PDB file of C-alpha atoms in Angstrom:
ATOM      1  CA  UNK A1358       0.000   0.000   0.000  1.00 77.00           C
ATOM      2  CA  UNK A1359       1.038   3.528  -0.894  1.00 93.00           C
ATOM      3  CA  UNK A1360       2.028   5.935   1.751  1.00 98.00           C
ATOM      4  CA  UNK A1361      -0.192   9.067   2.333  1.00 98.00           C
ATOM      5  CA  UNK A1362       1.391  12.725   2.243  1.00 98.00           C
ATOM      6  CA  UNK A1363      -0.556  15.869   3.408  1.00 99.00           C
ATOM      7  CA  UNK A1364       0.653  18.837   1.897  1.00 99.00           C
ATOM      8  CA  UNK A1365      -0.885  22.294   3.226  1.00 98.00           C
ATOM      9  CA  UNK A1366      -0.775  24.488  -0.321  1.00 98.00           C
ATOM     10  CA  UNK A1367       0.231  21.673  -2.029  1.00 98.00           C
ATOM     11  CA  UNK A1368      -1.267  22.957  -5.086  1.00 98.00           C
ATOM     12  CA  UNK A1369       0.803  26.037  -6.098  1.00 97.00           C
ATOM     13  CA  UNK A1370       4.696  27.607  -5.424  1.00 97.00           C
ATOM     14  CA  UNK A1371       6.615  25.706  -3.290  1.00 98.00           C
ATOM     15  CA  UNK A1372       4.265  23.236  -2.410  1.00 98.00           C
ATOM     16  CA  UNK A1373       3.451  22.410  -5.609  1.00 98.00           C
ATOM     17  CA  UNK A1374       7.113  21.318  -6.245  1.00 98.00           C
ATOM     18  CA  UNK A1375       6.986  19.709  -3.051  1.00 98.00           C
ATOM     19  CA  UNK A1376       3.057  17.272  -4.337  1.00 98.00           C
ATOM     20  CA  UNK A1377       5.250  16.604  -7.299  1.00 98.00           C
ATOM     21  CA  UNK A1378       8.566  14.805  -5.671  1.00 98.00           C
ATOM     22  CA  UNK A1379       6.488  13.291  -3.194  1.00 98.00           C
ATOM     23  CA  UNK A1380       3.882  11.554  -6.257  1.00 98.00           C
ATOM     24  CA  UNK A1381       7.216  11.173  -7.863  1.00 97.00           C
ATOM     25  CA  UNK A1382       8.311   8.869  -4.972  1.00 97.00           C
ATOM     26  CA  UNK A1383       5.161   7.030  -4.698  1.00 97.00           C
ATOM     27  CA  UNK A1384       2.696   8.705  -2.065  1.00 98.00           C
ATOM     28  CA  UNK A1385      -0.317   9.303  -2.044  1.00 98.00           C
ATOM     29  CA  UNK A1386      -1.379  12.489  -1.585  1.00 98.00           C
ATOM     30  CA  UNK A1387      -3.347  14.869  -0.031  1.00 98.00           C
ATOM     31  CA  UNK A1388      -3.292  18.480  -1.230  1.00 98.00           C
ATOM     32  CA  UNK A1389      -4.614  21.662   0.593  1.00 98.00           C
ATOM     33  CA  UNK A1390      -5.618  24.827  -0.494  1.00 98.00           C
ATOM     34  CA  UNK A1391      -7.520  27.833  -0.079  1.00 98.00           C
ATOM     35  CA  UNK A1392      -8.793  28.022  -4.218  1.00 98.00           C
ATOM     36  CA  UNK A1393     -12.008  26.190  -4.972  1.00 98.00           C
ATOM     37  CA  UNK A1394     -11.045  22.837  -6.619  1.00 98.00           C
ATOM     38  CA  UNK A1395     -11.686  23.893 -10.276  1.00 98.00           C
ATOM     39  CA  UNK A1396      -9.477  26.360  -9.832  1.00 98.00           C
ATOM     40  CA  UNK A1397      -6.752  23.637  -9.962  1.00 98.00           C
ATOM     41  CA  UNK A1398      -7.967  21.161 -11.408  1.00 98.00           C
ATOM     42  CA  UNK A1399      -5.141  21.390 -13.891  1.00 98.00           C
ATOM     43  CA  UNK A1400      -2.584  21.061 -11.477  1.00 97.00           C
ATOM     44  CA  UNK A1401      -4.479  17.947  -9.947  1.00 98.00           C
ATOM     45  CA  UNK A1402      -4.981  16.207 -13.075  1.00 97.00           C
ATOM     46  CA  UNK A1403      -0.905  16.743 -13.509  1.00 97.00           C
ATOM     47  CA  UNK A1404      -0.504  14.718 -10.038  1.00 98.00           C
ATOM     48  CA  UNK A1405      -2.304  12.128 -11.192  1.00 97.00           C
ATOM     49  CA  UNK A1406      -1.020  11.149 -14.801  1.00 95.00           C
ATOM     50  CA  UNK A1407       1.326   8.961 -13.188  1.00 89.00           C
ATOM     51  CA  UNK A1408      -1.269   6.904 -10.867  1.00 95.00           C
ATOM     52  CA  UNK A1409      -1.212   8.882  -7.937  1.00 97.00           C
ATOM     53  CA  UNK A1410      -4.310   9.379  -5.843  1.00 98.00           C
ATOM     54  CA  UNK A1411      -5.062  13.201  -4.793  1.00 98.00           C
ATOM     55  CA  UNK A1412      -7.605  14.327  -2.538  1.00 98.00           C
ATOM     56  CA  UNK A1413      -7.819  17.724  -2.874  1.00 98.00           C
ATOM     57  CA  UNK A1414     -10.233  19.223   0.124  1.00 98.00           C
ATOM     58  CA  UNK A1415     -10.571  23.352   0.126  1.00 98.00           C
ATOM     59  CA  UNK A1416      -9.499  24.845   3.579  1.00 98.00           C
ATOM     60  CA  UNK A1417      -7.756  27.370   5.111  1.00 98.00           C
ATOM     61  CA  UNK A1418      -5.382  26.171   7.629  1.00 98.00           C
ATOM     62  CA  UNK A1419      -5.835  29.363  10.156  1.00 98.00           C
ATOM     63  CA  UNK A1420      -9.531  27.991  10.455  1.00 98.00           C
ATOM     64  CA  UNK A1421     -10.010  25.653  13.326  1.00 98.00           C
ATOM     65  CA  UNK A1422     -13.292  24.230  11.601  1.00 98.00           C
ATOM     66  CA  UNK A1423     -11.313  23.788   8.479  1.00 98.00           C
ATOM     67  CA  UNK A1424      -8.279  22.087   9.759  1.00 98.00           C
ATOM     68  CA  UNK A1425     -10.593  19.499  11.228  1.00 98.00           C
ATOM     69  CA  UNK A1426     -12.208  18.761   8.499  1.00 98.00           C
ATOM     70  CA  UNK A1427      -9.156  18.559   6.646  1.00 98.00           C
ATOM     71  CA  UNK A1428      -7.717  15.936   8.667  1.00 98.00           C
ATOM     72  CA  UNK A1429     -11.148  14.106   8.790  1.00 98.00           C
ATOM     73  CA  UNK A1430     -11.385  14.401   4.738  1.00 98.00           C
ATOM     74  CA  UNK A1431      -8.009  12.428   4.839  1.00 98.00           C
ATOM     75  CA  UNK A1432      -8.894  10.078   7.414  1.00 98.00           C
ATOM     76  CA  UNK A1433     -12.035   8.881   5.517  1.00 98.00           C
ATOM     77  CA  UNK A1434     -10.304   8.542   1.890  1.00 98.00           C
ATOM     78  CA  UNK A1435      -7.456   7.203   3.042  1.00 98.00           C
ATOM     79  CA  UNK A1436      -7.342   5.331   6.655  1.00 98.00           C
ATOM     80  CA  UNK A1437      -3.742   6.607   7.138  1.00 98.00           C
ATOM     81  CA  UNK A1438      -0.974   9.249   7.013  1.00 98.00           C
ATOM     82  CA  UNK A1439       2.778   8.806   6.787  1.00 98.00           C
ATOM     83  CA  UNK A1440       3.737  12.390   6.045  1.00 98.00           C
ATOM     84  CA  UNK A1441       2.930  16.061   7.044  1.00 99.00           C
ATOM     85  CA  UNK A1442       4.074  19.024   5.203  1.00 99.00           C
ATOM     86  CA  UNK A1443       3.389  22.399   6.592  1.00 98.00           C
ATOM     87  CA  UNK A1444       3.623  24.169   3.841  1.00 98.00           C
ATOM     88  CA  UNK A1445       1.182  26.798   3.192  1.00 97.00           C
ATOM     89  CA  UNK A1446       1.842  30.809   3.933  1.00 97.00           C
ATOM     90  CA  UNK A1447       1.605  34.029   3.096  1.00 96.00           C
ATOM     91  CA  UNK A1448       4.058  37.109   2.950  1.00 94.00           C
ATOM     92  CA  UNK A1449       2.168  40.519   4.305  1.00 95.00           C
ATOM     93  CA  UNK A1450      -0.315  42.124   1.804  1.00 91.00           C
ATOM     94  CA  UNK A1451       1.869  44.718   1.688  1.00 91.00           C
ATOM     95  CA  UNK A1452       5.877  45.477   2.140  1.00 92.00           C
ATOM     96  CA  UNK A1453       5.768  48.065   5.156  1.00 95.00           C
ATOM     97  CA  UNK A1454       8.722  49.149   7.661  1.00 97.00           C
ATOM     98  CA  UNK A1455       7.809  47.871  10.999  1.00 97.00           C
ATOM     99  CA  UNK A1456       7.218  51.627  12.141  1.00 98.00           C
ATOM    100  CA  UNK A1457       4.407  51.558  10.287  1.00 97.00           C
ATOM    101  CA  UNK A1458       3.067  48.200   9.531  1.00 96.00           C
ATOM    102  CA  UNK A1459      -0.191  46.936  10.450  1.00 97.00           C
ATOM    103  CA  UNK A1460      -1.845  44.752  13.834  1.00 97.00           C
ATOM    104  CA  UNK A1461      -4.035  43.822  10.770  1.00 97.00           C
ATOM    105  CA  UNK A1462      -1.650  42.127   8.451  1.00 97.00           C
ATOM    106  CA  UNK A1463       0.597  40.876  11.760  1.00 98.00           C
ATOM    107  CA  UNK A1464      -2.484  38.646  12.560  1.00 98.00           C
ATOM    108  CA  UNK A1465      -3.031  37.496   9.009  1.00 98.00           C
ATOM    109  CA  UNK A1466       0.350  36.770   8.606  1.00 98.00           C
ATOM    110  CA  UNK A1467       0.591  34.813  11.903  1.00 98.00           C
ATOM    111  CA  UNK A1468      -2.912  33.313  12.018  1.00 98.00           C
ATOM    112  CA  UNK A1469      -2.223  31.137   8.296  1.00 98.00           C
ATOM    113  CA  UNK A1470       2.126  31.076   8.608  1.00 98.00           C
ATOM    114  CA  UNK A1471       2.230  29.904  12.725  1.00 98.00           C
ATOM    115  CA  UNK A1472      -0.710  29.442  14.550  1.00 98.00           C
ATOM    116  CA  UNK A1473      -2.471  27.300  11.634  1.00 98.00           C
ATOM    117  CA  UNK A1474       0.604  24.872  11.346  1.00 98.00           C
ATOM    118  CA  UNK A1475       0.487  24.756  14.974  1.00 98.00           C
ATOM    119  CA  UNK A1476      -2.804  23.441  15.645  1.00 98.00           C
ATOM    120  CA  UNK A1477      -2.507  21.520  12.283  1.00 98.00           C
ATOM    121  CA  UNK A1478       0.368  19.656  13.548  1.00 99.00           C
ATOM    122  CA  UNK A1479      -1.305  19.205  16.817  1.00 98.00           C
ATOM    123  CA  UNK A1480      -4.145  17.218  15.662  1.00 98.00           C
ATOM    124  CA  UNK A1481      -2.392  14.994  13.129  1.00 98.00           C
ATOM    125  CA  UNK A1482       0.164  14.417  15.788  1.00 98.00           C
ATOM    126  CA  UNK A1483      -2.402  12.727  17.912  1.00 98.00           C
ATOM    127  CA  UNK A1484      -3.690  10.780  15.021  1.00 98.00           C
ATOM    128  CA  UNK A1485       0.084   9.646  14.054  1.00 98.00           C
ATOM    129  CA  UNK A1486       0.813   8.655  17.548  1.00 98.00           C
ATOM    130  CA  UNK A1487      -2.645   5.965  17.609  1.00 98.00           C
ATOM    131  CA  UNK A1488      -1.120   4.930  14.551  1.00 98.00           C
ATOM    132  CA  UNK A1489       2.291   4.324  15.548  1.00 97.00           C
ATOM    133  CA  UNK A1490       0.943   2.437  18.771  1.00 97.00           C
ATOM    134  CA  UNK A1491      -1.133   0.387  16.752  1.00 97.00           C
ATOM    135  CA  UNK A1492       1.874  -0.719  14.108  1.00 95.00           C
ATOM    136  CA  UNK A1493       5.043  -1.391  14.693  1.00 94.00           C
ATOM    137  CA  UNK A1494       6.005  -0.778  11.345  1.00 95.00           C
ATOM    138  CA  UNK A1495       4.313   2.480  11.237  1.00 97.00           C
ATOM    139  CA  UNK A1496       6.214   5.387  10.953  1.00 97.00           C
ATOM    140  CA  UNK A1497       5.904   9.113   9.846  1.00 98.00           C
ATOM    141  CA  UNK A1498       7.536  12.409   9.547  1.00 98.00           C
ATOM    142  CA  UNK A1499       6.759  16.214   9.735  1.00 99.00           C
ATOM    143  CA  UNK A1500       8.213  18.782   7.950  1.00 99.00           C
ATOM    144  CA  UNK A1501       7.859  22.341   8.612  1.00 99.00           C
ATOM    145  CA  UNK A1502       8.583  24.600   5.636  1.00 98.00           C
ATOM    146  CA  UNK A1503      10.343  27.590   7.209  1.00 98.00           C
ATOM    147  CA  UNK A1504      12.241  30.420   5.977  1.00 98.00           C
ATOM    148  CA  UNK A1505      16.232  32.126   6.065  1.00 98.00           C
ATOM    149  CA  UNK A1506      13.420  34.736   6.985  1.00 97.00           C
ATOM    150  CA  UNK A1507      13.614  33.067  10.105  1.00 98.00           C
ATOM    151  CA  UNK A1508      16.981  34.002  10.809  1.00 97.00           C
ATOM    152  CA  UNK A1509      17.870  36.983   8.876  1.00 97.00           C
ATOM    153  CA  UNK A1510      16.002  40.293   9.263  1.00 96.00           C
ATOM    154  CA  UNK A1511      13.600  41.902   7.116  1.00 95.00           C
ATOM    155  CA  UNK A1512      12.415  45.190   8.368  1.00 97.00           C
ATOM    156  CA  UNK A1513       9.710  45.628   5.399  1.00 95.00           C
ATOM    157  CA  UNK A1514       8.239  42.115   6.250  1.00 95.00           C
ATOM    158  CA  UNK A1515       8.542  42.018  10.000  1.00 98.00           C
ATOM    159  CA  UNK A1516       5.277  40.168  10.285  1.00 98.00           C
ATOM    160  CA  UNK A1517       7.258  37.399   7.976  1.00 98.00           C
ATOM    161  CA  UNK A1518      10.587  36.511   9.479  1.00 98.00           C
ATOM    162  CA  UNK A1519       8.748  36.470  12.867  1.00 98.00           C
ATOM    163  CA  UNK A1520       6.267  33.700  11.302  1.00 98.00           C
ATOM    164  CA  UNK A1521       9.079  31.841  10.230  1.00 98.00           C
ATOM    165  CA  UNK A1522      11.150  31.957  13.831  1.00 98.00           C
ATOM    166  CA  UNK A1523       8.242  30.520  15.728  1.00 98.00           C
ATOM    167  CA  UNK A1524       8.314  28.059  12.746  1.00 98.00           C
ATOM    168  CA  UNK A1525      11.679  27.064  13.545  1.00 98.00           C
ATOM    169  CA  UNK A1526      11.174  26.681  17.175  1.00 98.00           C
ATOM    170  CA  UNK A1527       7.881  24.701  17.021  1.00 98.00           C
ATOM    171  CA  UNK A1528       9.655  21.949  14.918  1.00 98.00           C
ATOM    172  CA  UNK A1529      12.371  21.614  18.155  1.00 98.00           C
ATOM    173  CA  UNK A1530       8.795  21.552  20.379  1.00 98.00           C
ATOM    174  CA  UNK A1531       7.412  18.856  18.263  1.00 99.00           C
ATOM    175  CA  UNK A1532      10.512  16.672  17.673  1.00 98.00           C
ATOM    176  CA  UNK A1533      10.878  16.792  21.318  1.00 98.00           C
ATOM    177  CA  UNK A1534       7.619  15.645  21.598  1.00 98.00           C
ATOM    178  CA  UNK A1535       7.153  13.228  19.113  1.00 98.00           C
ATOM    179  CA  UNK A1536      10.692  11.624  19.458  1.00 98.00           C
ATOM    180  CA  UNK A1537       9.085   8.903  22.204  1.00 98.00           C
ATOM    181  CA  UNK A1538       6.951   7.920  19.334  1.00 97.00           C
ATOM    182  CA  UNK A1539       9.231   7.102  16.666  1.00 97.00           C
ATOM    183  CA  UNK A1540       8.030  10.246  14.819  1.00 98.00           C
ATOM    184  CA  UNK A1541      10.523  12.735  13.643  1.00 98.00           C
ATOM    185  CA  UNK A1542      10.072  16.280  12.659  1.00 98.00           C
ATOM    186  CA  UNK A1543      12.098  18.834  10.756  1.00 99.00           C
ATOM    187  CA  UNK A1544      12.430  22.294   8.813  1.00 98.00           C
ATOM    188  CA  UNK A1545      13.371  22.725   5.532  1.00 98.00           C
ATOM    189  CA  UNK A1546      14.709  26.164   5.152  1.00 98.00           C
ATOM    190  CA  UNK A1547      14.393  27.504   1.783  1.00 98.00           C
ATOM    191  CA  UNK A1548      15.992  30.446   0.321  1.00 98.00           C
ATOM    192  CA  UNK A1549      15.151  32.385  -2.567  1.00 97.00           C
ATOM    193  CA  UNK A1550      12.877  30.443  -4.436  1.00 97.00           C
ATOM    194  CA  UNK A1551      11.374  31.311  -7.795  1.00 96.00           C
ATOM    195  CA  UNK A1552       7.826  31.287  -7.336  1.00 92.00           C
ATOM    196  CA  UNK A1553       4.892  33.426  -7.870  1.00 85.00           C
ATOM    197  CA  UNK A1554       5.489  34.491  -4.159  1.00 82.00           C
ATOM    198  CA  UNK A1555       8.933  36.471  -5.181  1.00 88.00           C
ATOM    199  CA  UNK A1556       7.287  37.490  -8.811  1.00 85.00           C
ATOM    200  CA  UNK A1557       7.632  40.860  -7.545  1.00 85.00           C
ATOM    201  CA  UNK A1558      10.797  41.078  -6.794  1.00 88.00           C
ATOM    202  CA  UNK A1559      12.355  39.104  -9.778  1.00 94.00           C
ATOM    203  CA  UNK A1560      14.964  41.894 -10.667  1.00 94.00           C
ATOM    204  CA  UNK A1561      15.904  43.018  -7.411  1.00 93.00           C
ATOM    205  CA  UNK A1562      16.776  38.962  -7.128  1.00 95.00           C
ATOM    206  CA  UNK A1563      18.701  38.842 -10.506  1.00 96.00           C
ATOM    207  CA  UNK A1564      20.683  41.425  -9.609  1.00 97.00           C
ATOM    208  CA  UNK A1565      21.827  40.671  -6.062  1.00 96.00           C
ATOM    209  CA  UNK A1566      21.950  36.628  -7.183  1.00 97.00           C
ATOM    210  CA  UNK A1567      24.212  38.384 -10.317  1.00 97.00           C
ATOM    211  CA  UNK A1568      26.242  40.061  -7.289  1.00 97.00           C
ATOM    212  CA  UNK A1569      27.225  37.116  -5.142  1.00 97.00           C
ATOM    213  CA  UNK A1570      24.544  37.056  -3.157  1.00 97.00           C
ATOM    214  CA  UNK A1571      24.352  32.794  -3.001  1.00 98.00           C
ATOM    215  CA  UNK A1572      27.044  30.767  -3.719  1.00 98.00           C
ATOM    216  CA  UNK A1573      25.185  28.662  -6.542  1.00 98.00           C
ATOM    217  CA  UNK A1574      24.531  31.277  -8.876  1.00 97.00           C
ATOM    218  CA  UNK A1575      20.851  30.838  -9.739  1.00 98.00           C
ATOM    219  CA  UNK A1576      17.219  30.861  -7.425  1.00 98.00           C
ATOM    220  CA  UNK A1577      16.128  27.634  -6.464  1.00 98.00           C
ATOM    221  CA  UNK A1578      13.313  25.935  -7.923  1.00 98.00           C
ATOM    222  CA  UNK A1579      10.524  23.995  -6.194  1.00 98.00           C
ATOM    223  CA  UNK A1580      11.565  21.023  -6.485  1.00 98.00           C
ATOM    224  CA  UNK A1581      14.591  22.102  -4.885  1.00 98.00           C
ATOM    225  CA  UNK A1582      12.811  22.012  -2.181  1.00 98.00           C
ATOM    226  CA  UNK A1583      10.277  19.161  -2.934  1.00 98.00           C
ATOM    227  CA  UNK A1584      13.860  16.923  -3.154  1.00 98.00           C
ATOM    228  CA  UNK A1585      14.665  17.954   0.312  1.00 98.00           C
ATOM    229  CA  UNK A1586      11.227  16.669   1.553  1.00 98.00           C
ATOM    230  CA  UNK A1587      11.304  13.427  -0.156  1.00 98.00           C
ATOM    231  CA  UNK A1588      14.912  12.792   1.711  1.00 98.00           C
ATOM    232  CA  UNK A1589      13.669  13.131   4.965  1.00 98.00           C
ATOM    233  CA  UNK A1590      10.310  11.517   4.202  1.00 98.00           C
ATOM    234  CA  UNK A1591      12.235   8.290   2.990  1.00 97.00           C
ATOM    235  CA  UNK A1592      14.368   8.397   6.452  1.00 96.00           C
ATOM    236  CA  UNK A1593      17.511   9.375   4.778  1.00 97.00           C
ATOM    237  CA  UNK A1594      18.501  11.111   8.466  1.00 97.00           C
ATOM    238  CA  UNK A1595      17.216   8.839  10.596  1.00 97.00           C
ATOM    239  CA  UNK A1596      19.498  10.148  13.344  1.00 98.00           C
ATOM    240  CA  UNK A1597      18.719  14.375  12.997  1.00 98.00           C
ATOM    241  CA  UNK A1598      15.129  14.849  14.319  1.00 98.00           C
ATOM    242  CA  UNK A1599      14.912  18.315  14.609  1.00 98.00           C
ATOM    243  CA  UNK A1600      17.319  19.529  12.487  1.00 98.00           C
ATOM    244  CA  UNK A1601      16.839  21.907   9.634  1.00 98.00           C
ATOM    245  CA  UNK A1602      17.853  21.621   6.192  1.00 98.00           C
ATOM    246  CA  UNK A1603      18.855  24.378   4.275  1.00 98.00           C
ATOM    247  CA  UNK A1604      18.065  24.741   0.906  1.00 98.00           C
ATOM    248  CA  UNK A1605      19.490  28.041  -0.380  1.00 98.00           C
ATOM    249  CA  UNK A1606      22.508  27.468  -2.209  1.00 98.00           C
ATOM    250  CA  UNK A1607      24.857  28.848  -0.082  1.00 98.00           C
ATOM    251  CA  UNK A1608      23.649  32.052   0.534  1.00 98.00           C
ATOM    252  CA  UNK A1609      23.838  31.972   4.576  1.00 97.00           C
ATOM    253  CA  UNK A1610      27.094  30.145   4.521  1.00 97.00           C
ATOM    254  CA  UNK A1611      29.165  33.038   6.575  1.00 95.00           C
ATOM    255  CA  UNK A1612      32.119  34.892   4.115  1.00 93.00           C
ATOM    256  CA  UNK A1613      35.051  36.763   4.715  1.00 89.00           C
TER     257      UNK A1613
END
C-alpha cells in the first residue's frame, strides 16, 4: 500500500514542487488549499497522470473548523498518514517598515504562517501517535517549511521573518515531543525560491543573485525544495530529528 502525504498548499509555489517529488516517490497524496477545486484542477490532473491518488479538500489552515475537516477528509479517503508538510503561507499584503506596519496584516500573517501549522500539527500528531501504537512498522515524519526569513532580518516584512522563527522553534517543540513515538520532525529552510510568491521582486533577485549574493549562482526551484522533503520523508537522516535543512545554495554560509 502507498504511503499518504498531506501537503498544506500543495497545489501552487513551493508546495506544488513539493506534491510533485512526493507523487514522484510514490505517495499518495493529499493536497490543501484555499482556491475552490476547479481552480486547480489542472494542477491535480498533472498529479495524477502517473497513478497517484489526490484528494484535494478546500481549507484554510488558520480555520479551526477547516483544519478538522481537513484531517477528517483524509482520514475517511485514506485510513492513514505517513507524512505532514506544513507548507502553506503568506508574505504581508503589503511590504511596510515595521514603524508603520499593520496589527491587521501581523495577525493574518501569523494566524495562516504559525498558529495554523500549529494546531494543524497538533491534531495529526495525535492521530500519528494511535497509529504508531497500533503498528510497529508504522512510521511518519513532519516537515515544517520555514524560511532564512527566520533568521535573517527583514524590516519591510517584519510580520514574515517572525512567522518563520516561531516556525523554527515549534519543529524543536514537536521533535521533542514526538521523538518517544518514533516520529521525527524537521524544517526545511528555503531560500530564494522562484515562485509566484517572489514574482515581484524578480529583478531586485537577478541582480543581487548576479552580485554574489548565493554561492550557486541561480534561485532555487521547487523542487529544490520538494527533493529535500522526499529525503527526509524516505528516512535518509534517521538520526537528525529536529534539524533543519537548508536549501538556499549557499547564501547563509558566513564569508570573509
Amino acid at each position: 500500500m502507498n504511503k499518504v502525504a498531506l501537503v498544506t498548499g500543495g497545489a501552487r509555489g513551493i508546495g506544488l514542487g513539493i506534491s510533485k517529488c512526493l507523487a514522484a516517490e510514490g505517495y499518495n497524496l493529499a493536497v490543501s488549499g484555499t482556491k475552490p477545486e476547479l481552480d486547480v484542477s489542472a494542477v491535480l490532473y498533472e498529479l495524477r497522470e502517473n497513478g497517484t491518488e489526490v484528494l484535494y479538500v478546500q481549507s484554510d489552515v488558520a480555520a479551526a473548523s477547516d483544519r478538522a475537516r481537513l484531517v477528517d477528509a483524509v482520514r475517511e479517503r485514506f485510513g492513514a498518514l505517513h507524512a505532514l508538510v506544513n507548507n502553506a503561507g503568506v508574505a504581508p499584503l503589503e511590504r511596510a517598515d515595521i514603524l508603520s506596519a499593520t496589527e491587521e496584516s501581523y495577525d493574518r500573517v501569523m494566524n495562516i504562517n504559525l498558529k495554523g501549522p500549529f494546531f494543524l500539527t497538533q491534531t495529526v500528531a495525535n492521530w500519528m501517535v494511535s497509529q504508531a501504537e497500533e503498528s510497529t512498522s508504522y512510521t511518519a515524519t513532519i516537515v515544517n517549511v520555514g524560511s532564512i526569513s527566520a533568521t535573517l532580518a527583514s524590516t519591510n516584512r517584519g510580520e514574515y521573518t517572525i512567522s518563520k522563527a516561531g516556525i523554527a522553534m515549534a519543529t524543536q517543540l514537536w521533535a521533542v515531543r514526538l521523538a518517544q513515538h518514533g516520529i521525527s520532525v524537521f524544517e526545511v529552510r528555503p531560500g530564494i525560491i522562484k515562485t509566484d510568491m517572489t514574482s515581484g521582486v524578480v529583478e531586485k533577485y537577478d541582480r543581487m543573485i548576479a552580485e554574489g549574493l548565493t554561492l550557486q549562482p541561480r534561485w532555487g526551484t521547487p523542487e529544490d525544495v520538494g527533493k529535500a522533503v522526499v529525503m527526509l520523508c524516505r528516512n535518509e537522516l534517521p538520526y537528525s530529528t529536529g534539524q533543519v535543512v537548508m536549501v538556499d545554495g549557499g547564501l547563509t554560509v558566513g564569508r570573509l
